Amino acid sequence: MDPGAGGPPPGGGRPLIITEDPLLLDDLLRLCAAAGAEPHVRHAVPEQSGAGDDRSGASAAGVGWESAPLVLVGDDAARRARGAPRRDGVFLVGRDLDDPHVWQRALEIGAEEVLTLPDAESRLVDRIADVVEGAGRPALTVGVIGGSGGAGASTLACALALRAARAGERTVLIDADPLGGGLDVLLGGETAEGLRWPDFAASRGRVAAGALAESLPELHALRVLSWDRGDRVVVPPAAMRSVVAAARRRGGVVVVDLPRRIDEAVAEVLAQLDLVLMVVSGELRAVAAAGRVAAGVRMAARDVRVVVRGRVSGGLDAEAVAGLLGAPLAGEVPVEVGLPGRVAEGEPPGSHGRGALARFCDGFWQRALGSPQGVTA
């Protein structure tokens, strides 16, 4: 199963621009160029007029209102588009913020949104670039964080990614913890060729999803973004946001190993996650520490759930741990005998298909990916 795969989008990934305003057209062509798109340009809806000029120099035969993956209608052309069939992916683009009738015109042509330039330029470039990349459903993005030190969050993150990849999902594993030692090391790939976080530290704008994935080390059928062995441990929030967003646009599954300290860069990651799994042991002191971590995570994350790791003699049971933390219980992972030794010998976490860790991960993905809405309770 590869939810990010598929053929090219309708219309060959080329947006359709409908306008006679030369200044607006120049702006839209500039934004298309920034997104790497070659648009078709028409003065009116093609099926209605059958005429128009294509500034791209390419034939627009067979590409029209219904087949184009994205339609950008200039405010000057809104009236000419009134009779066109209703469809998704139509945007009304103009410059006048104070026009009280622009929303009525957008409603008449079934536009999803009114985009006013120059304020909406970055939003429009992103949407056009999605068309070029053939973006579909974003990746199911799961963060893993330890409620206390040594809880096993990195081990669980690696195992989740490995089991998703072995189930045929297009998978990216992101190490967002600069002080964690490197997930590539845990996966036995510290010398593998590919980019690491410091290579993306200067990223500010949009990062291409396909280029990101191809640039990362491939370990055990998944792509891994980790840290190098250098001293640099700071990635600006804007770079963190751009890189995680690119990984999500590629589709499939993204697993993020999170640090327990929530700074601005980590908050950018949390805001993009569908779910955060907090790994906690059943020991009372660990639960108390996890409560403080959970308070910080909840400030930016939409959905936080508890994974109880191992049984502690005289400790709390899984339901009690989740109750004390005020979060749903995602499950319990018993201690897996021999796991540390196998990892030390180069076997990645979750490789042993009959082990407790692999069984937990397989069950989690079956529930999460089997739901049309994403993660189920």
PDB file of C-alpha atoms in Angstrom, residues 75 93-103 105 114-120:
ATOM      1  CA  ASP A  75     -11.441  39.192 -10.286  1.00  0.00           C
ATOM      2  CA  VAL A  93      -7.630  36.256  -7.181  1.00  0.00           C
ATOM      3  CA  GLY A  94      -7.599  40.047  -6.971  1.00  0.00           C
ATOM      4  CA  ARG A  95      -5.984  43.042  -5.323  1.00  0.00           C
ATOM      5  CA  ASP A  96      -8.798  45.091  -3.778  1.00  0.00           C
ATOM      6  CA  LEU A  97      -9.105  44.253  -0.083  1.00  0.00           C
ATOM      7  CA  ASP A  98     -11.928  46.749   0.396  1.00  0.00           C
ATOM      8  CA  ASP A  99     -14.265  45.497  -2.335  1.00  0.00           C
ATOM      9  CA  PRO A 100     -17.490  44.570  -0.479  1.00  0.00           C
ATOM     10  CA  HIS A 101     -18.794  42.487  -3.401  1.00  0.00           C
ATOM     11  CA  VAL A 102     -15.794  40.221  -3.982  1.00  0.00           C
ATOM     12  CA  TRP A 103     -17.171  37.435  -1.779  1.00  0.00           C
ATOM     13  CA  ARG A 105     -18.524  37.015  -6.961  1.00  0.00           C
ATOM     14  CA  VAL A 114     -10.581  34.698  -2.216  1.00  0.00           C
ATOM     15  CA  LEU A 115      -6.852  35.385  -2.461  1.00  0.00           C
ATOM     16  CA  THR A 116      -5.791  39.025  -2.361  1.00  0.00           C
ATOM     17  CA  LEU A 117      -2.352  39.923  -3.643  1.00  0.00           C
ATOM     18  CA  PRO A 118       0.251  40.636  -2.457  1.00  0.00           C
ATOM     19  CA  ASP A 119      -0.808  39.403   1.022  1.00  0.00           C
ATOM     20  CA  ALA A 120      -1.733  35.903  -0.155  1.00  0.00           C
TER      21      ALA A 120
END
